[in-house]
């Protein structure tokens, strides 16, 4: 079937999801043996949180739902692009989404942009991080350059846009922690 839609398939390597628990247990045992990290209740809680995040990272159902949620939140903001999920081609170990053209954030072409355009992209990057945490209560926790592209505008009437590619490592935060963070942020601004 060909309708001209360009897509991207994210295909999970066989056995990755199944290996998480055994690999994490092996890693934890190595840390215990080497005594590099104190074995405390806090360490166990942190370790369980990392394990849970890794399981979420390989759940394409969760990633698809998170991608749709962020797309809905940003649909009216022309500074951001979120790929559409193409359900027809998704499966347990396959995530299908629209292909979005752009240049890597750290590419030389980005350095050649006028300072004003780079500033606007930087402000948009900071704004979405703040909105994720303080408005939506969940945040992309794998903010490496490979998870973002930039679709360059014409610098006049068409804005540059940040393409958000990967929603596999989004973490939600409890309201008590968000309330504390909001209060600390307000205090630092009003100081």
mmCIF file of C-alpha atoms in Angstrom, residues 64-149:
data_model
loop_
_atom_site.group_PDB
_atom_site.id
_atom_site.type_symbol
_atom_site.label_atom_id
_atom_site.label_comp_id
_atom_site.label_asym_id
_atom_site.label_seq_id
_atom_site.Cartn_x
_atom_site.Cartn_y
_atom_site.Cartn_z
ATOM 1 C CA UNK A 64 2.434 5.928 21.649
ATOM 2 C CA UNK A 65 -0.033 7.223 24.255
ATOM 3 C CA UNK A 66 2.506 9.728 25.585
ATOM 4 C CA UNK A 67 3.320 10.914 22.062
ATOM 5 C CA UNK A 68 -0.383 11.523 21.392
ATOM 6 C CA UNK A 69 -0.760 13.379 24.709
ATOM 7 C CA UNK A 70 2.150 15.728 23.952
ATOM 8 C CA UNK A 71 0.915 16.232 20.377
ATOM 9 C CA UNK A 72 -2.493 17.298 21.701
ATOM 10 C CA UNK A 73 -0.909 19.720 24.178
ATOM 11 C CA UNK A 74 1.299 21.329 21.529
ATOM 12 C CA UNK A 75 -1.016 21.239 18.489
ATOM 13 C CA UNK A 76 -1.693 24.974 18.589
ATOM 14 C CA UNK A 77 1.891 26.057 19.229
ATOM 15 C CA UNK A 78 3.705 26.547 15.886
ATOM 16 C CA UNK A 79 7.132 26.264 17.552
ATOM 17 C CA UNK A 80 6.824 22.497 18.051
ATOM 18 C CA UNK A 81 6.174 19.430 15.928
ATOM 19 C CA UNK A 82 5.277 16.026 17.338
ATOM 20 C CA UNK A 83 5.085 13.075 14.910
ATOM 21 C CA UNK A 84 1.702 11.417 14.476
ATOM 22 C CA UNK A 85 1.360 7.790 15.528
ATOM 23 C CA UNK A 86 0.216 5.552 12.663
ATOM 24 C CA UNK A 87 -1.764 2.882 14.536
ATOM 25 C CA UNK A 88 -2.278 0.732 11.454
ATOM 26 C CA UNK A 89 1.398 -0.303 11.489
ATOM 27 C CA UNK A 90 2.046 -0.407 15.247
ATOM 28 C CA UNK A 91 2.487 -3.652 17.179
ATOM 29 C CA UNK A 92 3.908 -4.716 20.545
ATOM 30 C CA UNK A 93 7.500 -4.344 19.351
ATOM 31 C CA UNK A 94 6.937 -1.857 16.511
ATOM 32 C CA UNK A 95 6.079 1.822 16.819
ATOM 33 C CA UNK A 96 5.101 3.598 13.610
ATOM 34 C CA UNK A 97 4.981 7.370 13.290
ATOM 35 C CA UNK A 98 5.155 10.012 10.627
ATOM 36 C CA UNK A 99 8.596 10.959 9.354
ATOM 37 C CA UNK A 100 9.415 14.569 10.179
ATOM 38 C CA UNK A 101 12.216 16.268 8.274
ATOM 39 C CA UNK A 102 14.687 18.404 10.173
ATOM 40 C CA UNK A 103 18.320 18.976 10.995
ATOM 41 C CA UNK A 104 20.067 17.771 14.153
ATOM 42 C CA UNK A 105 20.200 20.273 16.984
ATOM 43 C CA UNK A 106 24.000 20.096 17.077
ATOM 44 C CA UNK A 107 24.556 20.339 13.317
ATOM 45 C CA UNK A 108 26.800 23.028 11.788
ATOM 46 C CA UNK A 109 23.804 24.579 10.032
ATOM 47 C CA UNK A 110 22.373 25.451 13.467
ATOM 48 C CA UNK A 111 25.536 27.376 14.341
ATOM 49 C CA UNK A 112 25.204 29.360 11.129
ATOM 50 C CA UNK A 113 21.756 30.690 12.062
ATOM 51 C CA UNK A 114 21.530 34.303 13.210
ATOM 52 C CA UNK A 115 21.770 34.694 16.970
ATOM 53 C CA UNK A 116 18.133 35.844 17.242
ATOM 54 C CA UNK A 117 16.845 32.611 15.684
ATOM 55 C CA UNK A 118 19.079 30.496 17.933
ATOM 56 C CA UNK A 119 17.812 32.475 20.929
ATOM 57 C CA UNK A 120 14.205 31.777 19.948
ATOM 58 C CA UNK A 121 14.927 28.043 19.647
ATOM 59 C CA UNK A 122 16.684 28.103 23.018
ATOM 60 C CA UNK A 123 13.752 29.909 24.637
ATOM 61 C CA UNK A 124 11.308 27.398 23.133
ATOM 62 C CA UNK A 125 13.437 24.526 24.491
ATOM 63 C CA UNK A 126 13.492 25.990 27.978
ATOM 64 C CA UNK A 127 9.796 26.838 27.862
ATOM 65 C CA UNK A 128 8.728 23.308 26.994
ATOM 66 C CA UNK A 129 10.891 21.869 29.779
ATOM 67 C CA UNK A 130 9.290 24.247 32.274
ATOM 68 C CA UNK A 131 5.773 23.517 30.980
ATOM 69 C CA UNK A 132 6.420 19.767 31.133
ATOM 70 C CA UNK A 133 7.380 19.943 34.766
ATOM 71 C CA UNK A 134 5.213 22.742 36.149
ATOM 72 C CA UNK A 135 2.109 22.644 33.954
ATOM 73 C CA UNK A 136 1.743 19.023 32.829
ATOM 74 C CA UNK A 137 3.471 17.263 35.717
ATOM 75 C CA UNK A 138 5.499 14.959 33.491
ATOM 76 C CA UNK A 139 8.826 15.421 31.764
ATOM 77 C CA UNK A 140 11.021 13.929 29.057
ATOM 78 C CA UNK A 141 13.877 12.443 31.067
ATOM 79 C CA UNK A 142 16.140 11.541 28.148
ATOM 80 C CA UNK A 143 16.913 14.984 26.708
ATOM 81 C CA UNK A 144 19.788 14.015 24.418
ATOM 82 C CA UNK A 145 20.259 15.762 21.067
ATOM 83 C CA UNK A 146 19.198 12.618 19.188
ATOM 84 C CA UNK A 147 15.642 13.052 20.467
ATOM 85 C CA UNK A 148 15.181 16.426 18.779
ATOM 86 C CA UNK A 149 15.430 17.916 15.306
#
